[in-house]
Coordinates of C-alpha atoms in Angstrom, one line a residue:
Chain V
M589 CA 52.9 -160.8 238.2
S590 CA 50.5 -158.7 240.0
R591 CA 48.0 -156.0 237.9
P592 CA 49.5 -152.5 238.3
G593 CA 45.9 -151.0 239.3
R594 CA 44.8 -147.8 239.0
D595 CA 47.1 -146.0 241.4
D596 CA 48.9 -148.5 243.5
A597 CA 52.5 -148.8 241.4
P598 CA 53.5 -145.5 240.1
D599 CA 56.9 -146.3 241.1
R600 CA 56.8 -149.8 239.2
L601 CA 55.7 -147.8 235.8
Y602 CA 58.5 -145.0 236.9
T603 CA 60.8 -147.8 237.0
V604 CA 60.0 -149.4 233.7
T605 CA 60.4 -146.5 231.8
Q606 CA 63.3 -144.9 233.6
G607 CA 61.0 -141.9 234.4
R608 CA 59.6 -141.1 231.0
S609 CA 55.5 -140.8 231.2
R610 CA 55.2 -140.6 227.6
S611 CA 57.0 -141.5 224.2
M612 CA 58.5 -138.9 222.1
P613 CA 56.4 -137.1 219.6
G614 CA 55.6 -138.8 216.7
T615 CA 56.0 -142.3 218.1
P616 CA 54.5 -144.6 215.3
F617 CA 52.6 -147.1 217.3
D618 CA 48.6 -147.0 217.0
L619 CA 46.7 -149.8 218.9
V620 CA 46.4 -152.1 216.0
T621 CA 50.0 -151.5 214.7
L622 CA 51.4 -154.9 214.5
V623 CA 54.9 -155.5 216.3
V624 CA 57.3 -157.9 215.0
A625 CA 60.8 -158.8 216.9
E626 CA 63.6 -158.7 214.5
C627 CA 66.1 -160.2 217.0
D628 CA 65.7 -162.7 220.1
A629 CA 66.2 -161.4 223.6
V630 CA 69.8 -161.0 225.2
P631 CA 70.8 -161.7 228.7
G632 CA 70.8 -158.5 230.7
M633 CA 67.9 -157.0 228.4
Q634 CA 65.5 -155.5 230.9
S635 CA 62.6 -157.9 231.4
E636 CA 59.9 -155.8 229.9
H637 CA 61.9 -155.8 226.5
A638 CA 63.1 -159.2 226.8
A639 CA 59.5 -160.0 227.1
I640 CA 57.9 -157.7 224.3
L641 CA 60.7 -159.6 222.0
R642 CA 59.2 -163.0 222.9
L643 CA 55.4 -162.2 222.6
A644 CA 56.4 -160.4 218.9
E645 CA 57.9 -163.1 217.4
R646 CA 54.9 -163.3 215.4
P647 CA 52.9 -159.7 214.5
T648 CA 51.6 -158.6 217.4
A649 CA 49.4 -155.8 217.9
V650 CA 50.4 -152.8 220.6
A651 CA 47.2 -153.4 222.5
E652 CA 47.7 -157.0 222.8
V653 CA 51.5 -156.3 223.7
A654 CA 50.3 -154.2 226.5
A655 CA 47.6 -156.7 227.8
E656 CA 50.0 -159.5 227.7
L657 CA 52.5 -157.7 229.9
R658 CA 49.7 -156.0 231.9
L659 CA 51.3 -152.6 231.4
P660 CA 49.2 -149.4 230.1
V661 CA 49.4 -148.8 226.5
S662 CA 51.2 -145.7 226.9
I663 CA 54.1 -147.0 229.0
T664 CA 54.3 -150.0 226.4
K665 CA 54.7 -147.3 223.7
I666 CA 57.6 -146.1 225.6
L667 CA 59.2 -149.6 225.8
L668 CA 58.3 -150.1 221.8
S669 CA 60.1 -147.2 221.1
D670 CA 63.4 -147.9 222.7
L671 CA 63.2 -151.4 221.0
L672 CA 62.5 -149.7 217.4
A673 CA 65.3 -147.0 218.0
E674 CA 67.7 -150.0 218.5
G675 CA 66.2 -151.9 215.6
R676 CA 65.1 -155.0 217.7
V677 CA 61.5 -154.4 216.7
S678 CA 59.9 -153.4 213.5
A679 CA 56.2 -152.2 213.2
R680 CA 53.8 -152.8 210.4
H681 CA 51.8 -150.1 210.0
P682 CA 48.3 -150.6 209.5
R683 CA 47.9 -150.1 205.4
R684 CA 45.8 -146.7 204.9
A685 CA 42.1 -148.3 205.8
A686 CA 41.0 -144.8 204.7
I687 CA 41.8 -142.2 201.6
A688 CA 41.0 -138.5 202.4
G689 CA 38.2 -139.6 204.9
R690 CA 36.7 -142.4 202.5
P691 CA 37.4 -146.2 203.3
D692 CA 39.2 -148.0 200.8
P693 CA 36.8 -150.2 199.0
D694 CA 39.6 -152.9 198.5
I695 CA 40.0 -153.3 202.8
L696 CA 36.2 -153.1 203.1
E697 CA 35.8 -156.1 200.6
Q698 CA 38.2 -157.9 202.2
V699 CA 36.9 -157.3 205.4
L700 CA 33.3 -158.5 204.3
V701 CA 34.9 -161.5 203.1
G702 CA 36.6 -162.5 206.2
L703 CA 33.4 -161.8 208.4
R704 CA 31.4 -163.9 206.2
N705 CA 33.8 -166.9 206.4
L706 CA 34.1 -167.0 210.3
Chain O
M1422 CA 48.6 -164.9 213.7
E1423 CA 50.2 -165.4 210.6
A1424 CA 53.7 -164.3 209.9
S1425 CA 52.8 -162.5 207.0
A1426 CA 50.0 -160.6 208.5
D1427 CA 50.7 -156.5 207.7
N1428 CA 47.3 -155.1 208.5
G1429 CA 45.6 -154.3 211.7
L1430 CA 42.0 -152.8 211.2
K1431 CA 39.7 -151.8 214.1
I1432 CA 36.0 -151.6 215.1
V1433 CA 35.0 -149.9 218.0
V1434 CA 32.0 -151.2 220.1
V1435 CA 30.5 -148.2 222.2
G1436 CA 27.9 -148.5 224.9
G1437 CA 26.9 -147.8 228.1
F1438 CA 28.1 -149.9 231.4
G1439 CA 26.7 -153.5 231.5
V1440 CA 25.1 -153.5 227.9
G1441 CA 27.2 -156.4 226.7
K1442 CA 30.1 -155.2 224.5
T1443 CA 32.7 -157.5 226.2
T1444 CA 30.2 -160.3 225.9
M1445 CA 29.9 -159.6 221.8
I1446 CA 33.4 -159.2 221.5
H1447 CA 34.0 -162.4 223.6
S1448 CA 31.2 -164.5 221.3
V1449 CA 33.0 -163.3 218.3
S1450 CA 36.7 -163.2 219.1
E1451 CA 39.2 -165.7 218.4
I1452 CA 40.9 -164.8 221.6
R1453 CA 39.6 -164.7 225.3
P1454 CA 38.9 -160.8 225.4
L1455 CA 42.4 -159.0 226.8
S1456 CA 41.9 -156.1 228.8
T1457 CA 44.5 -153.2 228.9
E1458 CA 44.7 -149.9 230.4
E1459 CA 45.0 -146.8 228.9
T1460 CA 46.4 -143.4 230.3
I1461 CA 44.5 -140.4 230.8
T1462 CA 46.8 -137.7 229.1
R1463 CA 46.9 -133.6 229.6
A1464 CA 45.5 -131.4 227.0
G1465 CA 48.6 -129.4 227.4
E1466 CA 50.9 -132.5 226.4
T1467 CA 53.6 -130.5 224.6
V1468 CA 53.5 -128.1 227.6
D1469 CA 53.4 -129.8 230.5
D1470 CA 56.3 -131.8 231.9
V1471 CA 54.5 -134.0 234.5
S1472 CA 57.6 -137.1 234.0
A1473 CA 58.3 -136.4 237.6
V1474 CA 54.9 -137.2 238.9
P1475 CA 54.1 -140.0 236.4
G1476 CA 51.5 -141.5 239.5
K1477 CA 49.7 -138.4 239.5
S1478 CA 49.3 -137.4 236.1
Q1479 CA 48.5 -140.8 235.0
T1480 CA 44.8 -142.2 236.0
T1481 CA 44.3 -145.3 234.1
V1482 CA 41.2 -146.8 232.7
A1483 CA 40.8 -150.4 231.2
F1484 CA 39.2 -151.4 228.0
D1485 CA 38.4 -154.8 226.5
F1486 CA 39.3 -156.1 223.2
G1487 CA 39.3 -159.2 220.7
R1488 CA 41.2 -160.4 217.7
I1489 CA 39.7 -162.1 214.4
T1490 CA 42.2 -162.9 212.0
L1491 CA 40.5 -162.1 208.3
S1492 CA 43.0 -163.2 205.9
A1493 CA 46.7 -164.2 205.9
R1494 CA 47.7 -160.7 206.1
T1495 CA 44.7 -158.7 207.8
V1496 CA 43.7 -158.7 211.3
L1497 CA 40.7 -157.0 212.7
Y1498 CA 40.3 -156.0 216.2
L1499 CA 37.6 -154.8 218.4
F1500 CA 37.5 -152.4 221.1
G1501 CA 34.9 -151.6 223.8
A1502 CA 34.2 -148.4 224.9
P1503 CA 32.4 -146.9 227.3
G1504 CA 30.0 -144.9 225.9
Q1505 CA 29.4 -142.0 229.1
E1506 CA 30.6 -138.8 228.2
R1507 CA 32.7 -139.1 231.3
F1508 CA 35.1 -141.6 229.3
W1509 CA 35.3 -139.4 226.0
Y1510 CA 39.5 -138.9 226.2
L1511 CA 39.6 -142.4 225.5
W1512 CA 37.7 -142.3 222.6
D1513 CA 40.3 -139.9 220.4
R1514 CA 42.9 -143.1 220.5
L1515 CA 40.3 -145.4 220.1
F1516 CA 38.8 -143.9 217.1
T1517 CA 41.2 -142.8 215.5
G1518 CA 41.7 -144.7 212.1
A1519 CA 38.5 -146.9 212.9
L1520 CA 36.6 -148.3 210.3
G1521 CA 33.4 -147.8 212.1
A1522 CA 31.6 -148.6 215.3
V1523 CA 28.6 -150.4 216.5
V1524 CA 26.4 -148.5 219.4
L1525 CA 25.1 -151.5 221.7
V1526 CA 22.0 -150.5 223.2
D1527 CA 19.9 -151.5 226.0
T1528 CA 16.1 -150.1 225.6
R1529 CA 15.8 -150.5 229.3
R1530 CA 18.6 -147.6 229.7
I1531 CA 18.6 -146.0 226.2
D1532 CA 19.9 -142.6 227.7
D1533 CA 23.3 -143.9 228.0
S1534 CA 23.1 -144.4 224.3
W1535 CA 22.5 -140.6 223.1
Y1536 CA 25.8 -139.3 224.0
A1537 CA 27.5 -142.2 222.0
I1538 CA 25.6 -141.3 218.8
D1539 CA 25.8 -137.4 218.9
R1540 CA 29.3 -137.8 219.6
L1541 CA 30.0 -140.4 216.7
E1542 CA 28.0 -138.2 214.3
R1543 CA 29.9 -135.2 215.2
L1544 CA 33.1 -137.5 214.7
G1545 CA 31.5 -138.0 211.3
T1546 CA 32.4 -142.1 212.4
P1547 CA 30.3 -144.5 210.5
F1548 CA 28.3 -146.5 212.8
I1549 CA 25.3 -148.8 213.2
V1550 CA 22.9 -149.5 216.2
A1551 CA 22.5 -153.0 217.7
R1552 CA 19.6 -153.6 220.4
N1553 CA 21.2 -156.0 222.6
D1554 CA 18.3 -158.6 223.6
F1555 CA 17.6 -158.7 227.4
G1556 CA 14.9 -160.7 227.1
G1557 CA 12.4 -158.1 228.2
P1558 CA 9.2 -156.7 226.7
A1559 CA 10.6 -155.5 223.2
H1560 CA 9.5 -152.6 221.9
P1561 CA 9.1 -152.2 217.9
L1562 CA 12.3 -151.0 216.4
E1563 CA 10.9 -148.2 215.0
Q1564 CA 9.7 -146.9 218.2
V1565 CA 13.5 -147.4 219.2
R1566 CA 14.7 -145.6 216.4
D1567 CA 12.6 -142.7 217.2
A1568 CA 13.7 -142.8 220.9
L1569 CA 17.4 -142.4 219.9
D1570 CA 16.4 -139.8 217.2
L1571 CA 18.3 -141.9 214.5
A1572 CA 18.8 -140.6 211.1
P1573 CA 16.5 -143.3 208.5
H1574 CA 19.8 -144.4 206.7
I1575 CA 21.4 -145.6 209.7
P1576 CA 20.9 -149.4 210.5
L1577 CA 19.2 -150.4 213.6
V1578 CA 19.0 -154.1 214.2
D1579 CA 18.8 -156.7 216.8
C1580 CA 21.2 -158.8 218.4
D1581 CA 22.2 -161.2 221.0
A1582 CA 25.4 -160.4 222.2
R1583 CA 26.2 -163.8 223.3
S1584 CA 25.6 -165.4 219.9
R1585 CA 28.8 -165.8 217.3
D1586 CA 26.5 -165.6 214.9
S1587 CA 24.4 -162.5 215.3
G1588 CA 27.4 -160.6 216.4
K1589 CA 29.0 -161.8 213.1
R1590 CA 25.7 -160.2 211.6
V1591 CA 26.1 -157.0 213.2
L1592 CA 29.8 -156.7 212.0
I1593 CA 28.5 -157.3 208.1
T1594 CA 25.7 -155.0 208.6
L1595 CA 28.5 -152.2 209.6
V1596 CA 30.7 -153.1 207.0
E1597 CA 28.0 -153.2 204.3
H1598 CA 26.8 -149.8 205.7
I1599 CA 30.3 -148.3 205.3
K1600 CA 30.5 -149.3 201.9
S1601 CA 27.2 -148.3 200.9
L1602 CA 28.0 -144.6 202.5
Y1603 CA 31.3 -144.7 200.3
L1604 CA 29.2 -145.5 197.0
A1605 CA 26.5 -143.1 197.6
E1606 CA 29.4 -140.5 198.3
D1607 CA 31.7 -141.5 195.2
P1608 CA 29.7 -139.9 192.2
Q1609 CA 29.5 -136.5 193.9
V1610 CA 33.3 -136.7 194.7
I1611 CA 34.2 -137.7 191.3
E1612 CA 32.1 -135.1 189.9
R1613 CA 33.5 -132.4 192.2
V1614 CA 37.1 -133.6 191.1
R1615 CA 36.4 -133.5 187.5
A1616 CA 34.9 -129.9 188.1
A1617 CA 37.9 -128.5 189.4
R1618 CA 40.3 -129.9 187.0
S1619 CA 38.0 -128.9 183.6
P1620 CA 39.6 -126.5 181.9
Y1621 CA 36.1 -124.9 181.3
A1622 CA 35.5 -124.4 185.4
A1623 CA 35.6 -121.3 186.9
E1624 CA 38.3 -118.8 185.7
G1625 CA 38.6 -120.7 182.6
A1626 CA 35.3 -120.1 181.7
A1627 CA 35.5 -116.4 182.5
G1628 CA 38.4 -116.1 180.2
T1629 CA 41.5 -116.1 181.9
P1630 CA 44.3 -117.8 180.3
Q1631 CA 44.8 -121.0 181.6
E1632 CA 48.1 -122.0 182.6
Q1633 CA 49.5 -124.9 179.8
V1634 CA 49.7 -127.8 182.0
T1635 CA 52.2 -130.5 181.0
A1636 CA 51.7 -134.0 181.4
P1637 CA 54.6 -135.6 183.7
A1638 CA 57.4 -137.3 181.7
V1639 CA 56.7 -140.6 181.4
T1640 CA 59.6 -142.6 182.7
A1641 CA 60.2 -146.3 181.4
P1642 CA 60.4 -149.0 183.6
A1643 CA 63.4 -149.7 184.9
P1644 CA 64.6 -153.1 183.2
E1645 CA 64.3 -156.3 185.4
L1646 CA 67.3 -157.3 186.9
T1647 CA 68.7 -160.7 185.9
Q1648 CA 71.0 -162.3 188.2

């Protein structure tokens, strides 16, 4: 699959999302939201949707899905919103890393322990 | 990644072109750094319907990222963001919810870092500065601090972006800095909350009758269902 470059394949992106250029307001996906497939790909499914379901057999971040599909993040989010609406994927939201603008000390401690163990 | 993973966190590495962001991400990431693209969206997102001309409205820019699995449930992502002013539209998405940032500095091109530091201070994002060692004549760190006009409490460290240990140390320094900011701030916050709740605060002290506050009824925990 060739990489859609800066402006070289707008038609393809247009087709992939059936003309939509952004996901619906309030889309729950952040770059690090973990996506998990809730079902297998089925024949006849749009190939990008099927590819997402295969990628997300294990929790996979939105950014990773986008990179693997070689699609811009915003296009990926539209595809993910479709699958979420159909119940084919679920989104695991980052536990709140910050409470009222201040980082959660438990999460910071976890990060420190993890980094020291690298 | 573990099937139970449910927590994605992020740290952003910012810096000018060629300062070693991708190299640093590469050296600490468990995956080869991946690259994806972000689309530029218009400010009038809800007003303008640009769906008919997606090719026109979506110019893309690539950014790199890597992954570090911290525990069975927690995954840390490192994103590389260009520090120059013209890439600031990328920052909103990359920095939303980020724990903090590392500003990577090449002392031969120090002006690339000014924008980033200024912007981070305004965003209130915790950050540290790491000087990447390019093997040239090394200025004392204090001189670098002066050149960057960096506040004294912000850590400034040396690093070698090619070394995993060095990259790891930079990240630990950042998280420890975030933790110390939190701890430094905490007593004040607690004090403010306590003052606001105190019956002797403000109106209470002025003699205004206090509204009787009743404690919420404590509901007994539901008995465990046994099957």
